[in-house]
JSON list of C-alpha atoms in Angstrom, two decimals:
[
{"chain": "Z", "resi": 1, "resn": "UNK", "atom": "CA", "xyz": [13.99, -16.16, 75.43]},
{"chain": "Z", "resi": 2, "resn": "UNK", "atom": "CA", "xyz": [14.26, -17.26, 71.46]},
{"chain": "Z", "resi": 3, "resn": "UNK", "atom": "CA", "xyz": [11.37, -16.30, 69.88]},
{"chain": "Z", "resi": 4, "resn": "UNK", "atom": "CA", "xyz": [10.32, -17.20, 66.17]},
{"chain": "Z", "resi": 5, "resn": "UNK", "atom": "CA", "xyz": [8.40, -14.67, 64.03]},
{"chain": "Z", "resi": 6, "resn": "UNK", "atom": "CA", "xyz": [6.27, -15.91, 61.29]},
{"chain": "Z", "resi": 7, "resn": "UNK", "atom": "CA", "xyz": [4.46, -13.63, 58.35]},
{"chain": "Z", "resi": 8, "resn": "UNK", "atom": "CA", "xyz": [2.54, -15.83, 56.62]},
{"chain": "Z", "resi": 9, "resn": "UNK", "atom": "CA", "xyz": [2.06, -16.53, 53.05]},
{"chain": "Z", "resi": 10, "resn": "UNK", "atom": "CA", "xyz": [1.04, -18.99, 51.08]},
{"chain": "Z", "resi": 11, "resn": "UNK", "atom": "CA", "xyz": [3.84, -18.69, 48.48]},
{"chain": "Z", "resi": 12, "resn": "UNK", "atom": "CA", "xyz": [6.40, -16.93, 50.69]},
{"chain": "Z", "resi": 13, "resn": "UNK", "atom": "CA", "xyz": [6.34, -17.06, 54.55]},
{"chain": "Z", "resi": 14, "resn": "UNK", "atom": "CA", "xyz": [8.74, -15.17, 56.29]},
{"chain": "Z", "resi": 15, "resn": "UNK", "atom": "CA", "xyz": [10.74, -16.48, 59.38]},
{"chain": "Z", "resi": 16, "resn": "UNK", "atom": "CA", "xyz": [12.93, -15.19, 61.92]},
{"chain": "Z", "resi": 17, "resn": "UNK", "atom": "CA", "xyz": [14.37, -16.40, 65.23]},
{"chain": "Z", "resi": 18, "resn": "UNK", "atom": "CA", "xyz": [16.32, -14.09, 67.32]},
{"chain": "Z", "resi": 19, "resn": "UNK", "atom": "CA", "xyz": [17.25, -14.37, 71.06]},
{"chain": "Z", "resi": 20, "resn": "UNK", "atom": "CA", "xyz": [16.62, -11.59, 73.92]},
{"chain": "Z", "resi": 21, "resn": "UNK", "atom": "CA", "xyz": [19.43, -12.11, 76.41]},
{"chain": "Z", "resi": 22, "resn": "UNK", "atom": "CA", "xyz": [18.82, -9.18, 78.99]},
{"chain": "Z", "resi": 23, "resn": "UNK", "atom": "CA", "xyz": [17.85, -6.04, 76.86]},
{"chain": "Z", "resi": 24, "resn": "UNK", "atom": "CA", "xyz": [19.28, -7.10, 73.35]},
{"chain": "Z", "resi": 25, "resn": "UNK", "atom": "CA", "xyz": [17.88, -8.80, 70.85]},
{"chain": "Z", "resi": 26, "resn": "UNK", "atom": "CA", "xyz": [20.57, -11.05, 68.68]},
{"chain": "Z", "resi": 27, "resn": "UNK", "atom": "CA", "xyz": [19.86, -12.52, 65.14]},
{"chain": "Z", "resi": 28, "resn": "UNK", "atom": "CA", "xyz": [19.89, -16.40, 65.24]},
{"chain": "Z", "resi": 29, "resn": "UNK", "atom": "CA", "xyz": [18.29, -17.57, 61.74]},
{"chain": "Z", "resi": 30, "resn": "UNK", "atom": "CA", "xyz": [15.80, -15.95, 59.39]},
{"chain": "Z", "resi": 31, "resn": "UNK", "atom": "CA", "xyz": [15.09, -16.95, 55.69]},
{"chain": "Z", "resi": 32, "resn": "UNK", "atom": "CA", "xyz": [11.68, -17.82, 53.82]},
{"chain": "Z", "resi": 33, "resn": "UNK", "atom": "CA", "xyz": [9.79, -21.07, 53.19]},
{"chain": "Z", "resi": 34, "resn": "UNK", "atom": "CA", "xyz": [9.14, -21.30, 49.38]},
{"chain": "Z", "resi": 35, "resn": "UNK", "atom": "CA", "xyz": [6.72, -23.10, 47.95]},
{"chain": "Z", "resi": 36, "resn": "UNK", "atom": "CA", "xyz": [5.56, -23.27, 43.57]},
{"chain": "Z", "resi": 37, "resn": "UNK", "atom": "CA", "xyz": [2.32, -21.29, 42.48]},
{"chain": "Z", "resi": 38, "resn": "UNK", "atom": "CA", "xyz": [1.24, -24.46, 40.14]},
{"chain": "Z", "resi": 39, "resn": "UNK", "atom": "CA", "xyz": [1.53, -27.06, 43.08]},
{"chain": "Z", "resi": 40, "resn": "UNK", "atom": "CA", "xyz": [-1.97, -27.58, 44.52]},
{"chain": "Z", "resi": 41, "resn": "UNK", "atom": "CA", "xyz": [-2.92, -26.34, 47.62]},
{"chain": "Z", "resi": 42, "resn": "UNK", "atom": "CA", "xyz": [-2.66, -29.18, 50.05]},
{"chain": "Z", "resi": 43, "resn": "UNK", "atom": "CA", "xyz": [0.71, -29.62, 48.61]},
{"chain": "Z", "resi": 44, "resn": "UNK", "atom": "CA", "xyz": [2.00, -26.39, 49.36]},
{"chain": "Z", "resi": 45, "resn": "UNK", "atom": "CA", "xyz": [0.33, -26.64, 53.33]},
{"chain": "Z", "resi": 46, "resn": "UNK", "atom": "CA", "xyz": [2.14, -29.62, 53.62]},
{"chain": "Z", "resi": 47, "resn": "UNK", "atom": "CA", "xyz": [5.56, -28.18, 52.20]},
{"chain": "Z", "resi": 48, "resn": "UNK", "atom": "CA", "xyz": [4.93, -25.40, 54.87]},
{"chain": "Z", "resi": 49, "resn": "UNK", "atom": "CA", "xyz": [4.16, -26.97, 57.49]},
{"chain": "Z", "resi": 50, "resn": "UNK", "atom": "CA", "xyz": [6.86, -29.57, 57.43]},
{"chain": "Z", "resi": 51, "resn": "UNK", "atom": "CA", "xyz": [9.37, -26.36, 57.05]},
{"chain": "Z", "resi": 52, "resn": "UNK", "atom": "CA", "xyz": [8.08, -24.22, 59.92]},
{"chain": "Z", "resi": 53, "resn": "UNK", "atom": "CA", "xyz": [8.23, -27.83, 62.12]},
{"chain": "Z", "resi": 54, "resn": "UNK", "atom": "CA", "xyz": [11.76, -28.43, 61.01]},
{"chain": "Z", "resi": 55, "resn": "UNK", "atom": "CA", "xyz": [12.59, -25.30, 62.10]},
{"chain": "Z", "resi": 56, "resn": "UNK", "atom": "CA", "xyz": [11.03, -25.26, 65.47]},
{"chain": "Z", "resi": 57, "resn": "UNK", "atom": "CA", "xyz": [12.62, -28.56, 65.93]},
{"chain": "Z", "resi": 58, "resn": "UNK", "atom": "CA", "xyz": [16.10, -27.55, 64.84]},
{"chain": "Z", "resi": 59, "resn": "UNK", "atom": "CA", "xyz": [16.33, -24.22, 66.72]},
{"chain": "Z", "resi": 60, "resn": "UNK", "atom": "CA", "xyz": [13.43, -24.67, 69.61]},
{"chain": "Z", "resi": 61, "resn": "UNK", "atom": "CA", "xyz": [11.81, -21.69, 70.66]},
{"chain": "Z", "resi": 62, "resn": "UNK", "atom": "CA", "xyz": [10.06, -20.39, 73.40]},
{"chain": "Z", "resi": 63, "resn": "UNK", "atom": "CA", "xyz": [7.30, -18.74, 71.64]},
{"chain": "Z", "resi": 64, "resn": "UNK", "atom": "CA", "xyz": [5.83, -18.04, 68.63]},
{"chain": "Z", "resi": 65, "resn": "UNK", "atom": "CA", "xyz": [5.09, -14.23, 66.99]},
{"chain": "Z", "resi": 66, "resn": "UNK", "atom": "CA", "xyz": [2.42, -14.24, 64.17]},
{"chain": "Z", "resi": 67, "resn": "UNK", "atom": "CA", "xyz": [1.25, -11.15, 62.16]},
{"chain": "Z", "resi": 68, "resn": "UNK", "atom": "CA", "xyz": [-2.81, -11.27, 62.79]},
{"chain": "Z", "resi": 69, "resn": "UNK", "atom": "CA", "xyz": [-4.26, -11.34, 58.72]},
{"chain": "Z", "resi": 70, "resn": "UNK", "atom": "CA", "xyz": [-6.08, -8.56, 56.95]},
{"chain": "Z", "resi": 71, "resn": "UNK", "atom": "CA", "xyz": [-7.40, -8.24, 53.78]},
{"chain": "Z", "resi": 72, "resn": "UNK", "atom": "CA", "xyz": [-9.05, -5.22, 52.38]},
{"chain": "Z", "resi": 73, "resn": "UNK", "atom": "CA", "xyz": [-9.81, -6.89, 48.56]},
{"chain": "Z", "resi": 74, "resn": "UNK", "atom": "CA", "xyz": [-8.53, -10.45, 48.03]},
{"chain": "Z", "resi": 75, "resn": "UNK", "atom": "CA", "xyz": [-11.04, -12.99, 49.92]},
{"chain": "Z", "resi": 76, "resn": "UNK", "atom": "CA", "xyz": [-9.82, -16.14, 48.32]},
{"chain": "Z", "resi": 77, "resn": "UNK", "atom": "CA", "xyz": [-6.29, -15.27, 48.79]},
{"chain": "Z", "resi": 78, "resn": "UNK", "atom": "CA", "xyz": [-7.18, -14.59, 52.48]},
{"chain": "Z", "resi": 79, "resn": "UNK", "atom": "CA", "xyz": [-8.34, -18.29, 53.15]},
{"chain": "Z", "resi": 80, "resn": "UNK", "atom": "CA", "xyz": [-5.71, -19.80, 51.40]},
{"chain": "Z", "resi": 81, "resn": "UNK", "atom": "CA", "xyz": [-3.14, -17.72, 53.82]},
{"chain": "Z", "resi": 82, "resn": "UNK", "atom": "CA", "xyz": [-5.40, -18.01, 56.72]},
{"chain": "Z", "resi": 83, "resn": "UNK", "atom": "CA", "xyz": [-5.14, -22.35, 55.98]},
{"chain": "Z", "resi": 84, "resn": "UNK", "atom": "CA", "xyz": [-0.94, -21.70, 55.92]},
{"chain": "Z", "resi": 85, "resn": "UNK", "atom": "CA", "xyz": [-1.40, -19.77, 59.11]},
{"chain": "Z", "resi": 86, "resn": "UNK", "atom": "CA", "xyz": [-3.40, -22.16, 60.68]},
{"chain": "Z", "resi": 87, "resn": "UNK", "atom": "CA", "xyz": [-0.98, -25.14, 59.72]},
{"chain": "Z", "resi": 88, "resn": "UNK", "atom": "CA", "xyz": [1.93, -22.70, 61.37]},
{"chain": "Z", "resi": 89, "resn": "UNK", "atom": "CA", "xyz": [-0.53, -22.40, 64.33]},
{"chain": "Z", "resi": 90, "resn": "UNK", "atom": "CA", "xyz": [-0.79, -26.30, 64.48]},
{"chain": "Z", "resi": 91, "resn": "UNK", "atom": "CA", "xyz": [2.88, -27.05, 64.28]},
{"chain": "Z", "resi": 92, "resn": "UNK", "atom": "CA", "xyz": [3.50, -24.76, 67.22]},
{"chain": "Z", "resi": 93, "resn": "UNK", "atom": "CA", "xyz": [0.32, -26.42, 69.39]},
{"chain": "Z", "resi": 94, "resn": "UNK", "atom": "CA", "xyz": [1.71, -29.58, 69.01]},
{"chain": "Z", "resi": 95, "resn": "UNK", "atom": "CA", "xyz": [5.09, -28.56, 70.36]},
{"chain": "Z", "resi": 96, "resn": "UNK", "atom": "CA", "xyz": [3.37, -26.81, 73.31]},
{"chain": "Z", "resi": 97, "resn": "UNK", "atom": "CA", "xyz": [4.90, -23.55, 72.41]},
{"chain": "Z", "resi": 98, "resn": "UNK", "atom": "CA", "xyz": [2.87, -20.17, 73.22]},
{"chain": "Z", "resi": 99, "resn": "UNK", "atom": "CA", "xyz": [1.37, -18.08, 70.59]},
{"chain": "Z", "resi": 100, "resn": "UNK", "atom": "CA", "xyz": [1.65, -14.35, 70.57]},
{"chain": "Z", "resi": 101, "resn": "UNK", "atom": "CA", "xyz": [-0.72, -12.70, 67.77]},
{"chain": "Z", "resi": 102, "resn": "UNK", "atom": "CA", "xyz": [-0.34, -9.17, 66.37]},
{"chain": "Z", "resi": 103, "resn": "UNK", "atom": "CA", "xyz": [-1.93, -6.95, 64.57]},
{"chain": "Z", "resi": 104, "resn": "UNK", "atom": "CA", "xyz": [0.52, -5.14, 62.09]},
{"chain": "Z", "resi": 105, "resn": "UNK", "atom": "CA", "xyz": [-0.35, -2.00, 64.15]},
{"chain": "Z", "resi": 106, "resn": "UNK", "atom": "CA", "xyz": [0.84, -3.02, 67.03]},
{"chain": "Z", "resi": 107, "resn": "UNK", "atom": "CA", "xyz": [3.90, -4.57, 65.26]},
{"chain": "Z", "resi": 108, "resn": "UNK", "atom": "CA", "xyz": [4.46, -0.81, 64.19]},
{"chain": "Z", "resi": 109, "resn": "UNK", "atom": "CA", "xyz": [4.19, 0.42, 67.36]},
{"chain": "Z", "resi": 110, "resn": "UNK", "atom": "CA", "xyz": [6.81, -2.10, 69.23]},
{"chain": "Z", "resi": 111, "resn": "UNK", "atom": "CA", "xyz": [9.01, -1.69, 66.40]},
{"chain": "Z", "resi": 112, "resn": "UNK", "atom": "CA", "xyz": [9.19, 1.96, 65.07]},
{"chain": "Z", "resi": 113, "resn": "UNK", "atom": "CA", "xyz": [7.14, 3.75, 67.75]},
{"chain": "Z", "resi": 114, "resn": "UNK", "atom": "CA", "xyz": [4.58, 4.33, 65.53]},
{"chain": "Z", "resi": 115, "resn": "UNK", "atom": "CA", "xyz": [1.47, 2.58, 64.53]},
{"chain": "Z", "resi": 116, "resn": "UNK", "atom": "CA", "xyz": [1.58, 4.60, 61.13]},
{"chain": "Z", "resi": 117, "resn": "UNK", "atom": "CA", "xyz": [5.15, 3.50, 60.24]},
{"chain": "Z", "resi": 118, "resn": "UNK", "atom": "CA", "xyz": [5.61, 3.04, 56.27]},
{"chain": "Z", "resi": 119, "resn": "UNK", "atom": "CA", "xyz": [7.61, -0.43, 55.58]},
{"chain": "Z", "resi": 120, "resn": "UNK", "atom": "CA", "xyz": [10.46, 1.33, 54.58]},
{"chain": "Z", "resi": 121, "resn": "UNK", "atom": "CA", "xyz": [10.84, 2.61, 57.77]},
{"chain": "Z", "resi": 122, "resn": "UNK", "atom": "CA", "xyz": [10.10, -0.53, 59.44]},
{"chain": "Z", "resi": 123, "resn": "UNK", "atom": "CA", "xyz": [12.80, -2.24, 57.76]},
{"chain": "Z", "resi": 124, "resn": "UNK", "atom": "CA", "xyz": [15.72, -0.12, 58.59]},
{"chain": "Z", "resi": 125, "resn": "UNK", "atom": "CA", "xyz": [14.28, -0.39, 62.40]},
{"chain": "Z", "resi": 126, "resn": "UNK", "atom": "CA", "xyz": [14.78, -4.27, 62.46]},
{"chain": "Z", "resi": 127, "resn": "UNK", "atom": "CA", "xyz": [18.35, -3.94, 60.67]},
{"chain": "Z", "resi": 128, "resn": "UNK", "atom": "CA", "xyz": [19.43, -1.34, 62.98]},
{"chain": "Z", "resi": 129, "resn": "UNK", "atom": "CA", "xyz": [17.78, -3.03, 66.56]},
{"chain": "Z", "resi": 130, "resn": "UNK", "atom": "CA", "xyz": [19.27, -6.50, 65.15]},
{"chain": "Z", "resi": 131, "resn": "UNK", "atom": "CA", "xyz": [22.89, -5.33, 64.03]},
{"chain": "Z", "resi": 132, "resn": "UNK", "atom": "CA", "xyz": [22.49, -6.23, 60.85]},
{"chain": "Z", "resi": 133, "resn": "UNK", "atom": "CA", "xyz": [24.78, -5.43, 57.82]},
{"chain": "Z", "resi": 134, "resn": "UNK", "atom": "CA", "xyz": [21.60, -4.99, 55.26]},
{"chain": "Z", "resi": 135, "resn": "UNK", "atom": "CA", "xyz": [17.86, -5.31, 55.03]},
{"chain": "Z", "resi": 136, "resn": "UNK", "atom": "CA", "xyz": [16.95, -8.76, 55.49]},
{"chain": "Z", "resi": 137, "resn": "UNK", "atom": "CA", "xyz": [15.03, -9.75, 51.86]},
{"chain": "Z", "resi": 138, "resn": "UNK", "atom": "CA", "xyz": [12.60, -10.60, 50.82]},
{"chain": "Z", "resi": 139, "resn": "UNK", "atom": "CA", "xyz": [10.26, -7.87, 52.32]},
{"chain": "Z", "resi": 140, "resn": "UNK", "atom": "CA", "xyz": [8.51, -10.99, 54.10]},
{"chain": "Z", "resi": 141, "resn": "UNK", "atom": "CA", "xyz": [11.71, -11.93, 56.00]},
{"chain": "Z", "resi": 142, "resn": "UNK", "atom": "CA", "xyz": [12.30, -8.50, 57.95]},
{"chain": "Z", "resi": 143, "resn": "UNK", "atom": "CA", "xyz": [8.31, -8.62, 58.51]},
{"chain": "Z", "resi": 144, "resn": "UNK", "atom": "CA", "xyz": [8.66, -11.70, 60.32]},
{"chain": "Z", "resi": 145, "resn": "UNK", "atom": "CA", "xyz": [11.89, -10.39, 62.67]},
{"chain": "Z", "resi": 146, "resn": "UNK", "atom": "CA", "xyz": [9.82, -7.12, 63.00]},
{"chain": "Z", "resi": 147, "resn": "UNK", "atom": "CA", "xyz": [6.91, -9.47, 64.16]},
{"chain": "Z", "resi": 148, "resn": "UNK", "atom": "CA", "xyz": [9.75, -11.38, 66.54]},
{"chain": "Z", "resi": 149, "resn": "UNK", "atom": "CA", "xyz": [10.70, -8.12, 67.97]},
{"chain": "Z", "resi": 150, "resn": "UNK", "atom": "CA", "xyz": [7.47, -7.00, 68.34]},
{"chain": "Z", "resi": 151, "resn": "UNK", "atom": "CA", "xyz": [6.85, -9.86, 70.90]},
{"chain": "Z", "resi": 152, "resn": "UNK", "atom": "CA", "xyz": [10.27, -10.03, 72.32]},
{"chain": "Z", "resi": 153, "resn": "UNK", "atom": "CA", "xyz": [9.24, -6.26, 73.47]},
{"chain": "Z", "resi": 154, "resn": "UNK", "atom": "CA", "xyz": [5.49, -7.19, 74.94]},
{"chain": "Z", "resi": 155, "resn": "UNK", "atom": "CA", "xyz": [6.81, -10.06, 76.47]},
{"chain": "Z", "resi": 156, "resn": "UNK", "atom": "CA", "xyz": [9.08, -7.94, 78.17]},
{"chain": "Z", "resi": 157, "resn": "UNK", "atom": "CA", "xyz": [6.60, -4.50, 79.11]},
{"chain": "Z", "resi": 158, "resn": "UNK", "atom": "CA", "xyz": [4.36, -7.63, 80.45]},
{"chain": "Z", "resi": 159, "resn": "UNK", "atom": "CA", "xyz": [6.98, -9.00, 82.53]},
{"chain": "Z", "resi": 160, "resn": "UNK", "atom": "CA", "xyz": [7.38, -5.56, 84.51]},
{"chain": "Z", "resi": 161, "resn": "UNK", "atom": "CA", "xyz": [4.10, -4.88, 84.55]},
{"chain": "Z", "resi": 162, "resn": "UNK", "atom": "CA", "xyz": [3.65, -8.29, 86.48]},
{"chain": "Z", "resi": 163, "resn": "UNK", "atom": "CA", "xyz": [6.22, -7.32, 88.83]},
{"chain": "Z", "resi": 164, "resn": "UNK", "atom": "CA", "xyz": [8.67, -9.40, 87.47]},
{"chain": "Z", "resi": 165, "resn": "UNK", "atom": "CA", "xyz": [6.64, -12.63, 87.72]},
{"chain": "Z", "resi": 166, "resn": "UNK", "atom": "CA", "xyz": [5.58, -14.43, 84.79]},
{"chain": "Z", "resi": 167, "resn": "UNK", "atom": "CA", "xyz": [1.87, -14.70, 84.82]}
]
């Protein structure tokens, strides 16, 4: 199964595909979509949306992870991320590709046992269950593999708690 986790941003959105193959998870692309704080708004949807459909295109996968929003101060920030969520959303609907939302709790949890983790902490935990040789950067890059993981591990828990039948 290649899943692609998304944290989403506005001006940075993190990405990462990896691949389970039996227990392991394996590194296949991560990075960040860009886009300028002084281009307007639609502009910048548009820039990410055309990215994230590139990408599924390019490296197809079979479901999507997204970090679930919350904002304790910043509301107009929050709809302008919830709008480059929603055009991530979009790109995977029209591809017919499944959705898997988390709450950065549970992304915690599935990733460093521990719903309390400190991002530190969560970083070293994707390098080390990924193999890789540093901490992916920018901070928004190893959120979205930790968000990847995350569902690559549900996914899984569901599978066997369906009896091995996808349901």
């Amino acid at each position: 199964m290649r899943v692609l986790g998304i944290d989403p941003g506005i001006a940075t959105v993190g990405f990462g595909f990896i691949d389970q193959i039996g227990h392991r998870l394996v590194p296949v692309q991560y990075g960040c979509i860009r886009t300028r704080a002084d281009a307007p708004a639609e502009e910048r949807l548009r820039i990410i949306y055309d990215s994230v459909c590139s990408l599924m295109d390019k490296y197809r996968p079979d479901a999507v992870a997204v970090e679930i929003l919350y904002f304790k101060k910043n509301v107009t920030n929050a709809f302008t991320v919830g709008q480059a969520r929603g055009v991530m959303l979009l790109a995977a609907a029209q591809r017919g590709i499944p959705v898997g939302e988390y709450t950065p709790m549970q992304v915690k949890q599935a990733v460093a046992g521990y719903g309390g983790a400190e991002k530190k902490q969560m970083q070293e935990m994707v390098r080390m269950l990924l193999k890789l040789p540093v901490v992916p950067e920018p901070d928004d890059v190893a959120d979205a593999l930790a968000v990847a993981v995350c569902h690559a591990h549900t996914a899984s828990l569901m599978f066997r708690l369906n009896g091995g039948t996808a349901r």
